[in-house]
mmCIF file of N, CA and C in Angstrom:
data_model
loop_
_atom_site.group_PDB
_atom_site.id
_atom_site.type_symbol
_atom_site.label_atom_id
_atom_site.label_comp_id
_atom_site.label_asym_id
_atom_site.label_seq_id
_atom_site.Cartn_x
_atom_site.Cartn_y
_atom_site.Cartn_z
ATOM 1 N N MET A 1 -6.716 -40.382 15.422
ATOM 2 C CA MET A 1 -8.040 -39.809 15.579
ATOM 3 C C MET A 1 -8.181 -39.094 16.915
ATOM 4 N N LYS A 2 -7.610 -39.658 17.974
ATOM 5 C CA LYS A 2 -7.734 -39.044 19.288
ATOM 6 C C LYS A 2 -7.154 -37.632 19.281
ATOM 7 N N ASP A 3 -5.970 -37.459 18.676
ATOM 8 C CA ASP A 3 -5.331 -36.135 18.645
ATOM 9 C C ASP A 3 -6.182 -35.121 17.896
ATOM 10 N N LEU A 4 -6.769 -35.550 16.822
ATOM 11 C CA LEU A 4 -7.576 -34.625 16.034
ATOM 12 C C LEU A 4 -8.818 -34.183 16.791
ATOM 13 N N GLN A 5 -9.440 -35.109 17.495
ATOM 14 C CA GLN A 5 -10.663 -34.760 18.194
ATOM 15 C C GLN A 5 -10.411 -34.031 19.500
ATOM 16 N N GLY A 6 -9.336 -34.381 20.190
ATOM 17 C CA GLY A 6 -9.114 -33.844 21.519
ATOM 18 C C GLY A 6 -8.526 -32.442 21.556
ATOM 19 N N ASN A 7 -7.454 -32.174 20.831
ATOM 20 C CA ASN A 7 -6.728 -30.931 21.015
ATOM 21 C C ASN A 7 -6.882 -29.907 19.898
ATOM 22 N N SER A 8 -7.306 -30.307 18.742
ATOM 23 C CA SER A 8 -7.345 -29.343 17.639
ATOM 24 C C SER A 8 -8.675 -28.606 17.602
ATOM 25 N N ARG A 9 -8.591 -27.412 17.069
ATOM 26 C CA ARG A 9 -9.800 -26.606 16.887
ATOM 27 C C ARG A 9 -9.985 -26.375 15.402
ATOM 28 N N VAL A 10 -11.183 -26.415 14.966
ATOM 29 C CA VAL A 10 -11.478 -26.141 13.561
ATOM 30 C C VAL A 10 -11.823 -24.663 13.457
ATOM 31 N N ARG A 11 -11.070 -23.964 12.602
ATOM 32 C CA ARG A 11 -11.345 -22.533 12.400
ATOM 33 C C ARG A 11 -12.348 -22.375 11.279
ATOM 34 N N ASN A 12 -13.322 -21.563 11.501
ATOM 35 C CA ASN A 12 -14.220 -21.247 10.395
ATOM 36 C C ASN A 12 -13.988 -19.788 9.992
ATOM 37 N N ASP A 13 -14.529 -19.399 8.879
ATOM 38 C CA ASP A 13 -14.305 -18.046 8.357
ATOM 39 C C ASP A 13 -14.843 -16.977 9.302
ATOM 40 N N LYS A 14 -15.906 -17.248 9.997
ATOM 41 C CA LYS A 14 -16.490 -16.256 10.907
ATOM 42 C C LYS A 14 -15.512 -15.925 12.031
ATOM 43 N N LEU A 15 -14.852 -16.923 12.572
ATOM 44 C CA LEU A 15 -13.887 -16.713 13.644
ATOM 45 C C LEU A 15 -12.698 -15.900 13.137
ATOM 46 N N LEU A 16 -12.227 -16.205 11.926
ATOM 47 C CA LEU A 16 -11.089 -15.485 11.363
ATOM 48 C C LEU A 16 -11.429 -14.013 11.133
ATOM 49 N N GLU A 17 -12.653 -13.736 10.704
ATOM 50 C CA GLU A 17 -13.057 -12.360 10.450
ATOM 51 C C GLU A 17 -13.074 -11.529 11.720
ATOM 52 N N ALA A 18 -13.367 -12.165 12.849
ATOM 53 C CA ALA A 18 -13.487 -11.436 14.101
ATOM 54 C C ALA A 18 -12.124 -10.997 14.634
ATOM 55 N N LYS A 19 -11.039 -11.653 14.226
ATOM 56 C CA LYS A 19 -9.713 -11.311 14.712
ATOM 57 C C LYS A 19 -9.177 -10.088 13.986
ATOM 58 N N ASP A 20 -8.226 -9.414 14.637
ATOM 59 C CA ASP A 20 -7.564 -8.285 14.008
ATOM 60 C C ASP A 20 -6.694 -8.791 12.865
ATOM 61 N N GLN A 21 -6.783 -8.105 11.723
ATOM 62 C CA GLN A 21 -6.006 -8.499 10.562
ATOM 63 C C GLN A 21 -5.407 -7.279 9.887
ATOM 64 N N ILE A 22 -4.249 -7.487 9.240
ATOM 65 C CA ILE A 22 -3.591 -6.447 8.466
ATOM 66 C C ILE A 22 -3.591 -6.896 7.013
ATOM 67 N N VAL A 23 -3.954 -5.992 6.121
ATOM 68 C CA VAL A 23 -3.950 -6.285 4.695
ATOM 69 C C VAL A 23 -2.752 -5.574 4.073
ATOM 70 N N TYR A 24 -2.010 -6.306 3.254
ATOM 71 C CA TYR A 24 -0.867 -5.761 2.524
ATOM 72 C C TYR A 24 -1.206 -5.786 1.042
ATOM 73 N N LEU A 25 -1.028 -4.661 0.365
ATOM 74 C CA LEU A 25 -1.194 -4.583 -1.080
ATOM 75 C C LEU A 25 0.169 -4.293 -1.693
ATOM 76 N N PHE A 26 0.579 -5.119 -2.661
ATOM 77 C CA PHE A 26 1.879 -4.976 -3.308
ATOM 78 C C PHE A 26 1.681 -4.527 -4.749
ATOM 79 N N PHE A 27 2.291 -3.409 -5.099
ATOM 80 C CA PHE A 27 2.134 -2.811 -6.422
ATOM 81 C C PHE A 27 3.463 -2.796 -7.175
ATOM 82 N N LYS A 28 3.355 -2.734 -8.505
ATOM 83 C CA LYS A 28 4.519 -2.505 -9.353
ATOM 84 C C LYS A 28 4.161 -1.310 -10.241
ATOM 85 N N VAL A 29 5.113 -0.387 -10.390
ATOM 86 C CA VAL A 29 4.905 0.769 -11.250
ATOM 87 C C VAL A 29 6.021 0.793 -12.287
ATOM 88 N N GLU A 30 5.639 1.060 -13.533
ATOM 89 C CA GLU A 30 6.600 1.160 -14.626
ATOM 90 C C GLU A 30 6.356 2.453 -15.378
ATOM 91 N N LYS A 31 7.439 3.081 -15.792
ATOM 92 C CA LYS A 31 7.348 4.296 -16.596
ATOM 93 C C LYS A 31 7.722 3.923 -18.029
ATOM 94 N N ASN A 32 6.838 4.226 -19.000
ATOM 95 C CA ASN A 32 7.162 3.906 -20.385
ATOM 96 C C ASN A 32 8.023 5.016 -20.999
ATOM 97 N N ASN A 33 8.378 4.866 -22.265
ATOM 98 C CA ASN A 33 9.249 5.840 -22.932
ATOM 99 C C ASN A 33 8.653 7.239 -22.984
ATOM 100 N N SER A 34 7.326 7.332 -22.953
ATOM 101 C CA SER A 34 6.651 8.639 -22.980
ATOM 102 C C SER A 34 6.618 9.292 -21.607
ATOM 103 N N GLY A 35 7.033 8.556 -20.569
ATOM 104 C CA GLY A 35 7.010 9.100 -19.214
ATOM 105 C C GLY A 35 5.720 8.835 -18.469
ATOM 106 N N VAL A 36 4.822 8.025 -19.053
ATOM 107 C CA VAL A 36 3.542 7.716 -18.421
ATOM 108 C C VAL A 36 3.715 6.497 -17.517
ATOM 109 N N GLU A 37 3.214 6.602 -16.270
ATOM 110 C CA GLU A 37 3.318 5.505 -15.313
ATOM 111 C C GLU A 37 2.160 4.536 -15.462
ATOM 112 N N LYS A 38 2.471 3.252 -15.369
ATOM 113 C CA LYS A 38 1.457 2.197 -15.377
ATOM 114 C C LYS A 38 1.612 1.427 -14.075
ATOM 115 N N ILE A 39 0.516 1.281 -13.336
ATOM 116 C CA ILE A 39 0.538 0.602 -12.036
ATOM 117 C C ILE A 39 -0.240 -0.699 -12.119
ATOM 118 N N VAL A 40 0.309 -1.749 -11.500
ATOM 119 C CA VAL A 40 -0.330 -3.062 -11.446
ATOM 120 C C VAL A 40 -0.355 -3.517 -9.991
ATOM 121 N N LEU A 41 -1.516 -3.986 -9.536
ATOM 122 C CA LEU A 41 -1.614 -4.599 -8.212
ATOM 123 C C LEU A 41 -1.147 -6.038 -8.364
ATOM 124 N N GLU A 42 0.031 -6.349 -7.812
ATOM 125 C CA GLU A 42 0.625 -7.667 -8.007
ATOM 126 C C GLU A 42 0.134 -8.702 -7.008
ATOM 127 N N ASP A 43 -0.114 -8.280 -5.762
ATOM 128 C CA ASP A 43 -0.478 -9.267 -4.752
ATOM 129 C C ASP A 43 -1.232 -8.602 -3.608
ATOM 130 N N LYS A 44 -2.034 -9.403 -2.925
ATOM 131 C CA LYS A 44 -2.753 -8.954 -1.732
ATOM 132 C C LYS A 44 -2.610 -10.058 -0.704
ATOM 133 N N LYS A 45 -2.154 -9.700 0.488
ATOM 134 C CA LYS A 45 -1.993 -10.694 1.558
ATOM 135 C C LYS A 45 -2.710 -10.183 2.804
ATOM 136 N N ILE A 46 -3.324 -11.116 3.512
ATOM 137 C CA ILE A 46 -3.983 -10.796 4.772
ATOM 138 C C ILE A 46 -3.319 -11.612 5.864
ATOM 139 N N MET A 47 -2.848 -10.907 6.892
ATOM 140 C CA MET A 47 -2.154 -11.562 8.003
ATOM 141 C C MET A 47 -2.861 -11.194 9.304
ATOM 142 N N GLU A 48 -2.765 -12.086 10.280
ATOM 143 C CA GLU A 48 -3.297 -11.759 11.596
ATOM 144 C C GLU A 48 -2.400 -10.717 12.240
ATOM 145 N N GLY A 49 -2.993 -9.796 12.948
ATOM 146 C CA GLY A 49 -2.219 -8.780 13.643
ATOM 147 C C GLY A 49 -2.981 -7.467 13.693
ATOM 148 N N ARG A 50 -2.365 -6.506 14.357
ATOM 149 C CA ARG A 50 -2.984 -5.201 14.518
ATOM 150 C C ARG A 50 -1.909 -4.143 14.285
ATOM 151 N N LEU A 51 -2.249 -3.106 13.537
ATOM 152 C CA LEU A 51 -1.323 -1.995 13.339
ATOM 153 C C LEU A 51 -1.174 -1.246 14.652
ATOM 154 N N LYS A 52 0.047 -0.890 14.998
ATOM 155 C CA LYS A 52 0.285 -0.162 16.240
ATOM 156 C C LYS A 52 -0.288 1.241 16.178
ATOM 157 N N SER A 53 -0.214 1.836 14.992
ATOM 158 C CA SER A 53 -0.793 3.166 14.826
ATOM 159 C C SER A 53 -1.321 3.304 13.412
ATOM 160 N N LYS A 54 -2.333 4.108 13.268
ATOM 161 C CA LYS A 54 -2.883 4.360 11.942
ATOM 162 C C LYS A 54 -2.069 5.460 11.284
ATOM 163 N N PRO A 55 -1.689 5.268 10.015
ATOM 164 C CA PRO A 55 -0.933 6.330 9.342
ATOM 165 C C PRO A 55 -1.801 7.576 9.200
ATOM 166 N N SER A 56 -1.227 8.723 9.521
ATOM 167 C CA SER A 56 -1.985 9.960 9.378
ATOM 168 C C SER A 56 -1.789 10.482 7.966
ATOM 169 N N PHE A 57 -2.779 11.183 7.470
ATOM 170 C CA PHE A 57 -2.714 11.721 6.118
ATOM 171 C C PHE A 57 -2.697 13.238 6.193
ATOM 172 N N ASP A 58 -1.653 13.834 5.610
ATOM 173 C CA ASP A 58 -1.536 15.283 5.540
ATOM 174 C C ASP A 58 -1.216 15.649 4.095
ATOM 175 N N ARG A 59 -2.202 16.129 3.384
ATOM 176 C CA ARG A 59 -2.044 16.454 1.953
ATOM 177 C C ARG A 59 -0.904 17.445 1.734
ATOM 178 N N ASN A 60 -0.671 18.333 2.675
ATOM 179 C CA ASN A 60 0.381 19.341 2.537
ATOM 180 C C ASN A 60 1.784 18.745 2.615
ATOM 181 N N SER A 61 1.911 17.545 3.184
ATOM 182 C CA SER A 61 3.230 16.927 3.269
ATOM 183 C C SER A 61 3.595 16.178 1.985
ATOM 184 N N ALA A 62 2.639 15.999 1.079
ATOM 185 C CA ALA A 62 2.901 15.299 -0.178
ATOM 186 C C ALA A 62 3.688 16.197 -1.133
ATOM 187 N N LYS A 63 4.706 15.598 -1.757
ATOM 188 C CA LYS A 63 5.532 16.316 -2.720
ATOM 189 C C LYS A 63 5.162 15.868 -4.132
ATOM 190 N N THR A 64 5.514 16.660 -5.121
ATOM 191 C CA THR A 64 5.258 16.296 -6.509
ATOM 192 C C THR A 64 5.918 14.947 -6.799
ATOM 193 N N GLY A 65 5.152 14.037 -7.381
ATOM 194 C CA GLY A 65 5.639 12.689 -7.695
ATOM 195 C C GLY A 65 5.198 11.643 -6.694
ATOM 196 N N ASP A 66 4.812 12.055 -5.481
ATOM 197 C CA ASP A 66 4.339 11.101 -4.480
ATOM 198 C C ASP A 66 2.993 10.514 -4.922
ATOM 199 N N PHE A 67 2.678 9.338 -4.398
ATOM 200 C CA PHE A 67 1.409 8.681 -4.694
ATOM 201 C C PHE A 67 0.487 8.796 -3.486
ATOM 202 N N ILE A 68 -0.784 9.062 -3.760
ATOM 203 C CA ILE A 68 -1.814 9.066 -2.725
ATOM 204 C C ILE A 68 -2.664 7.817 -2.936
ATOM 205 N N ILE A 69 -2.699 6.971 -1.923
ATOM 206 C CA ILE A 69 -3.460 5.725 -1.977
ATOM 207 C C ILE A 69 -4.758 5.937 -1.206
ATOM 208 N N SER A 70 -5.885 5.723 -1.881
ATOM 209 C CA SER A 70 -7.202 5.848 -1.245
ATOM 210 C C SER A 70 -7.871 4.487 -1.240
ATOM 211 N N LEU A 71 -8.378 4.093 -0.085
ATOM 212 C CA LEU A 71 -9.130 2.856 0.051
ATOM 213 C C LEU A 71 -10.564 3.245 0.343
ATOM 214 N N ASN A 72 -11.469 2.851 -0.555
ATOM 215 C CA ASN A 72 -12.852 3.329 -0.512
ATOM 216 C C ASN A 72 -13.836 2.176 -0.365
ATOM 217 N N ASP A 73 -15.060 2.524 0.069
ATOM 218 C CA ASP A 73 -16.117 1.525 0.110
ATOM 219 C C ASP A 73 -16.753 1.412 -1.280
ATOM 220 N N ALA A 74 -17.760 0.569 -1.415
ATOM 221 C CA ALA A 74 -18.391 0.323 -2.714
ATOM 222 C C ALA A 74 -19.038 1.580 -3.300
ATOM 223 N N ASN A 75 -19.427 2.532 -2.446
ATOM 224 C CA ASN A 75 -20.069 3.759 -2.912
ATOM 225 C C ASN A 75 -19.077 4.885 -3.201
ATOM 226 N N GLY A 76 -17.788 4.615 -3.022
ATOM 227 C CA GLY A 76 -16.772 5.626 -3.279
ATOM 228 C C GLY A 76 -16.392 6.454 -2.070
ATOM 229 N N LYS A 77 -16.994 6.161 -0.905
ATOM 230 C CA LYS A 77 -16.654 6.887 0.316
ATOM 231 C C LYS A 77 -15.268 6.459 0.784
ATOM 232 N N GLU A 78 -14.430 7.441 1.072
ATOM 233 C CA GLU A 78 -13.052 7.181 1.484
ATOM 234 C C GLU A 78 -13.001 6.642 2.913
ATOM 235 N N ILE A 79 -12.300 5.498 3.092
ATOM 236 C CA ILE A 79 -12.150 4.891 4.407
ATOM 237 C C ILE A 79 -10.753 5.181 4.956
ATOM 238 N N VAL A 80 -9.723 4.969 4.121
ATOM 239 C CA VAL A 80 -8.329 5.166 4.512
ATOM 240 C C VAL A 80 -7.614 5.893 3.380
ATOM 241 N N LYS A 81 -6.675 6.777 3.757
ATOM 242 C CA LYS A 81 -5.874 7.491 2.765
ATOM 243 C C LYS A 81 -4.432 7.537 3.264
ATOM 244 N N GLN A 82 -3.473 7.241 2.368
ATOM 245 C CA GLN A 82 -2.062 7.221 2.734
ATOM 246 C C GLN A 82 -1.228 7.858 1.626
ATOM 247 N N ILE A 83 -0.039 8.335 2.007
ATOM 248 C CA ILE A 83 0.918 8.878 1.043
ATOM 249 C C ILE A 83 2.091 7.913 0.938
ATOM 250 N N VAL A 84 2.500 7.620 -0.289
ATOM 251 C CA VAL A 84 3.692 6.816 -0.550
ATOM 252 C C VAL A 84 4.669 7.716 -1.281
ATOM 253 N N GLY A 85 5.886 7.829 -0.751
ATOM 254 C CA GLY A 85 6.914 8.635 -1.412
ATOM 255 C C GLY A 85 7.161 8.140 -2.822
ATOM 256 N N ASP A 86 7.490 9.039 -3.737
ATOM 257 C CA ASP A 86 7.685 8.737 -5.158
ATOM 258 C C ASP A 86 8.577 7.506 -5.334
ATOM 259 N N PRO A 87 7.988 6.350 -5.709
ATOM 260 C CA PRO A 87 8.798 5.133 -5.818
ATOM 261 C C PRO A 87 9.744 5.132 -7.026
ATOM 262 N N LEU A 88 9.456 5.940 -8.045
ATOM 263 C CA LEU A 88 10.315 5.980 -9.234
ATOM 264 C C LEU A 88 11.501 6.933 -9.069
ATOM 265 N N ASN A 89 11.483 7.751 -8.029
ATOM 266 C CA ASN A 89 12.576 8.681 -7.760
ATOM 267 C C ASN A 89 12.926 8.672 -6.274
ATOM 268 N N PRO A 90 13.388 7.521 -5.765
ATOM 269 C CA PRO A 90 13.700 7.446 -4.335
ATOM 270 C C PRO A 90 14.956 8.245 -3.986
ATOM 271 N N GLU A 91 14.996 8.686 -2.758
ATOM 272 C CA GLU A 91 16.171 9.406 -2.251
ATOM 273 C C GLU A 91 16.991 8.430 -1.416
ATOM 274 N N LEU A 92 18.221 8.183 -1.851
ATOM 275 C CA LEU A 92 19.081 7.223 -1.171
ATOM 276 C C LEU A 92 20.177 7.940 -0.396
ATOM 277 N N GLU A 93 20.536 7.373 0.736
ATOM 278 C CA GLU A 93 21.626 7.928 1.537
ATOM 279 C C GLU A 93 22.936 7.281 1.114
ATOM 280 N N ARG A 94 23.988 8.089 1.094
ATOM 281 C CA ARG A 94 25.302 7.589 0.710
ATOM 282 C C ARG A 94 26.327 8.063 1.732
ATOM 283 N N PHE A 95 27.152 7.137 2.180
ATOM 284 C CA PHE A 95 28.205 7.460 3.133
ATOM 285 C C PHE A 95 29.549 7.350 2.420
ATOM 286 N N ASP A 96 30.374 8.362 2.561
ATOM 287 C CA ASP A 96 31.732 8.305 2.013
ATOM 288 C C ASP A 96 32.654 9.107 2.921
ATOM 289 N N GLU A 97 33.858 9.387 2.461
ATOM 290 C CA GLU A 97 34.843 10.094 3.280
ATOM 291 C C GLU A 97 34.378 11.481 3.699
ATOM 292 N N GLU A 98 33.559 12.105 2.864
ATOM 293 C CA GLU A 98 33.082 13.462 3.144
ATOM 294 C C GLU A 98 31.881 13.472 4.083
ATOM 295 N N GLY A 99 31.350 12.306 4.388
ATOM 296 C CA GLY A 99 30.193 12.226 5.269
ATOM 297 C C GLY A 99 28.993 11.640 4.550
ATOM 298 N N MET A 100 27.830 11.941 5.083
ATOM 299 C CA MET A 100 26.601 11.413 4.513
ATOM 300 C C MET A 100 26.007 12.403 3.519
ATOM 301 N N SER A 101 25.472 11.882 2.410
ATOM 302 C CA SER A 101 24.772 12.736 1.447
ATOM 303 C C SER A 101 23.544 11.987 0.948
ATOM 304 N N ARG A 102 22.604 12.715 0.425
ATOM 305 C CA ARG A 102 21.380 12.126 -0.131
ATOM 306 C C ARG A 102 21.338 12.410 -1.620
ATOM 307 N N ASN A 103 21.039 11.359 -2.385
ATOM 308 C CA ASN A 103 20.965 11.491 -3.838
ATOM 309 C C ASN A 103 19.653 10.910 -4.319
ATOM 310 N N LYS A 104 19.013 11.598 -5.267
ATOM 311 C CA LYS A 104 17.809 11.051 -5.895
ATOM 312 C C LYS A 104 18.234 10.153 -7.035
ATOM 313 N N VAL A 105 17.560 9.013 -7.148
ATOM 314 C CA VAL A 105 17.827 8.058 -8.213
ATOM 315 C C VAL A 105 16.568 7.960 -9.067
ATOM 316 N N SER A 106 16.712 8.004 -10.376
ATOM 317 C CA SER A 106 15.579 7.890 -11.285
ATOM 318 C C SER A 106 15.488 6.460 -11.809
ATOM 319 N N LEU A 107 14.332 5.823 -11.605
ATOM 320 C CA LEU A 107 14.120 4.434 -12.013
ATOM 321 C C LEU A 107 13.026 4.341 -13.075
ATOM 322 N N GLN A 108 13.107 3.311 -13.916
ATOM 323 C CA GLN A 108 12.066 3.061 -14.917
ATOM 324 C C GLN A 108 10.940 2.203 -14.338
ATOM 325 N N ASN A 109 11.258 1.378 -13.322
ATOM 326 C CA ASN A 109 10.219 0.589 -12.664
ATOM 327 C C ASN A 109 10.593 0.407 -11.197
ATOM 328 N N ALA A 110 9.591 0.179 -10.396
ATOM 329 C CA ALA A 110 9.797 0.030 -8.957
ATOM 330 C C ALA A 110 8.604 -0.709 -8.356
ATOM 331 N N GLU A 111 8.769 -1.117 -7.122
ATOM 332 C CA GLU A 111 7.693 -1.752 -6.378
ATOM 333 C C GLU A 111 7.421 -0.945 -5.118
ATOM 334 N N PHE A 112 6.183 -0.947 -4.672
ATOM 335 C CA PHE A 112 5.827 -0.304 -3.410
ATOM 336 C C PHE A 112 4.658 -1.056 -2.808
ATOM 337 N N SER A 113 4.442 -0.834 -1.534
ATOM 338 C CA SER A 113 3.351 -1.529 -0.861
ATOM 339 C C SER A 113 2.680 -0.600 0.141
ATOM 340 N N VAL A 114 1.462 -0.949 0.492
ATOM 341 C CA VAL A 114 0.729 -0.255 1.549
ATOM 342 C C VAL A 114 0.126 -1.316 2.452
ATOM 343 N N ARG A 115 -0.140 -0.918 3.681
ATOM 344 C CA ARG A 115 -0.805 -1.829 4.611
ATOM 345 C C ARG A 115 -1.865 -1.054 5.358
ATOM 346 N N TYR A 116 -2.900 -1.783 5.765
ATOM 347 C CA TYR A 116 -3.994 -1.147 6.496
ATOM 348 C C TYR A 116 -4.723 -2.208 7.309
ATOM 349 N N SER A 117 -5.466 -1.756 8.298
ATOM 350 C CA SER A 117 -6.273 -2.664 9.115
ATOM 351 C C SER A 117 -7.435 -3.176 8.275
ATOM 352 N N HIS A 118 -7.644 -4.474 8.305
ATOM 353 C CA HIS A 118 -8.702 -5.094 7.501
ATOM 354 C C HIS A 118 -10.069 -4.537 7.878
ATOM 355 N N SER A 119 -10.858 -4.265 6.861
ATOM 356 C CA SER A 119 -12.231 -3.813 7.056
ATOM 357 C C SER A 119 -13.066 -4.361 5.907
ATOM 358 N N GLU A 120 -14.223 -4.919 6.234
ATOM 359 C CA GLU A 120 -15.119 -5.442 5.204
ATOM 360 C C GLU A 120 -15.643 -4.328 4.303
ATOM 361 N N GLU A 121 -15.624 -3.090 4.798
ATOM 362 C CA GLU A 121 -16.129 -1.959 4.017
ATOM 363 C C GLU A 121 -15.245 -1.637 2.816
ATOM 364 N N ILE A 122 -13.943 -1.874 2.925
ATOM 365 C CA ILE A 122 -13.001 -1.481 1.871
ATOM 366 C C ILE A 122 -13.161 -2.401 0.672
ATOM 367 N N LYS A 123 -13.535 -1.796 -0.464
ATOM 368 C CA LYS A 123 -13.802 -2.562 -1.682
ATOM 369 C C LYS A 123 -12.980 -2.094 -2.884
ATOM 370 N N VAL A 124 -12.457 -0.860 -2.854
ATOM 371 C CA VAL A 124 -11.772 -0.285 -4.024
ATOM 372 C C VAL A 124 -10.487 0.403 -3.578
ATOM 373 N N VAL A 125 -9.423 0.240 -4.378
ATOM 374 C CA VAL A 125 -8.176 0.965 -4.142
ATOM 375 C C VAL A 125 -7.953 1.908 -5.323
ATOM 376 N N ARG A 126 -7.525 3.134 -5.007
ATOM 377 C CA ARG A 126 -7.211 4.142 -6.031
ATOM 378 C C ARG A 126 -5.810 4.677 -5.761
ATOM 379 N N VAL A 127 -5.057 4.904 -6.829
ATOM 380 C CA VAL A 127 -3.722 5.481 -6.711
ATOM 381 C C VAL A 127 -3.693 6.746 -7.567
ATOM 382 N N GLU A 128 -3.357 7.867 -6.920
ATOM 383 C CA GLU A 128 -3.220 9.143 -7.612
ATOM 384 C C GLU A 128 -1.784 9.622 -7.465
ATOM 385 N N LYS A 129 -1.303 10.337 -8.461
ATOM 386 C CA LYS A 129 0.039 10.916 -8.405
ATOM 387 C C LYS A 129 -0.100 12.410 -8.159
ATOM 388 N N VAL A 130 0.674 12.930 -7.211
ATOM 389 C CA VAL A 130 0.662 14.359 -6.923
ATOM 390 C C VAL A 130 1.426 15.069 -8.041
ATOM 391 N N THR A 131 0.784 16.054 -8.642
ATOM 392 C CA THR A 131 1.411 16.845 -9.708
ATOM 393 C C THR A 131 1.412 18.314 -9.298
ATOM 394 N N THR A 132 2.073 19.130 -10.077
ATOM 395 C CA THR A 132 2.101 20.561 -9.773
ATOM 396 C C THR A 132 0.708 21.179 -9.905
ATOM 397 N N ASP A 133 -0.170 20.561 -10.711
ATOM 398 C CA ASP A 133 -1.528 21.072 -10.917
ATOM 399 C C ASP A 133 -2.561 20.440 -10.001
ATOM 400 N N GLY A 134 -2.151 19.579 -9.104
ATOM 401 C CA GLY A 134 -3.094 18.883 -8.224
ATOM 402 C C GLY A 134 -2.743 17.424 -8.142
ATOM 403 N N SER A 135 -3.601 16.559 -8.706
ATOM 404 C CA SER A 135 -3.300 15.132 -8.720
ATOM 405 C C SER A 135 -3.873 14.492 -9.979
ATOM 406 N N GLN A 136 -3.263 13.366 -10.356
ATOM 407 C CA GLN A 136 -3.650 12.649 -11.566
ATOM 408 C C GLN A 136 -3.952 11.209 -11.179
ATOM 409 N N LEU A 137 -5.143 10.710 -11.549
ATOM 410 C CA LEU A 137 -5.538 9.333 -11.241
ATOM 411 C C LEU A 137 -4.751 8.377 -12.139
ATOM 412 N N LEU A 138 -4.021 7.434 -11.517
ATOM 413 C CA LEU A 138 -3.228 6.476 -12.279
ATOM 414 C C LEU A 138 -3.826 5.079 -12.278
ATOM 415 N N PHE A 139 -4.588 4.744 -11.210
ATOM 416 C CA PHE A 139 -4.995 3.345 -11.042
ATOM 417 C C PHE A 139 -6.239 3.259 -10.175
ATOM 418 N N THR A 140 -7.181 2.396 -10.572
ATOM 419 C CA THR A 140 -8.362 2.082 -9.764
ATOM 420 C C THR A 140 -8.652 0.592 -9.940
ATOM 421 N N GLN A 141 -8.916 -0.105 -8.819
ATOM 422 C CA GLN A 141 -9.247 -1.521 -8.934
ATOM 423 C C GLN A 141 -10.099 -1.948 -7.740
ATOM 424 N N LYS A 142 -11.064 -2.834 -8.030
ATOM 425 C CA LYS A 142 -11.867 -3.441 -6.963
ATOM 426 C C LYS A 142 -11.029 -4.487 -6.264
ATOM 427 N N LEU A 143 -11.207 -4.582 -4.949
ATOM 428 C CA LEU A 143 -10.438 -5.572 -4.167
ATOM 429 C C LEU A 143 -11.241 -6.828 -3.915
#
């Protein structure tokens, strides 16, 4: 009893909210026989910590097949936006006698994740795929 009363601190939710936190969202994407992608939010983890830098978003740097992740408030206002390179067609580096080369690999399913600084405002995640005609909404879910 002495140890519990003397040295330990009881954390309440209010104290935890005040600390810097990073949220990780883990997704799985599968391509069916028709070529249509299906995305599932598999897990969400919140860890103590602070991002060293905020990812910058440049729509012009997105290539066809890349995913645009939007984190919005309850009213649909965008809070954070990130680009994830096409997880179903990753570019892998290969080293051999001739040197280094890059090859694209086509996958039927893959996993990807995003991270962001925790904010009580963020309530919805949206995933769009960059297409030659603009973008296509693949996934929306409340957090």
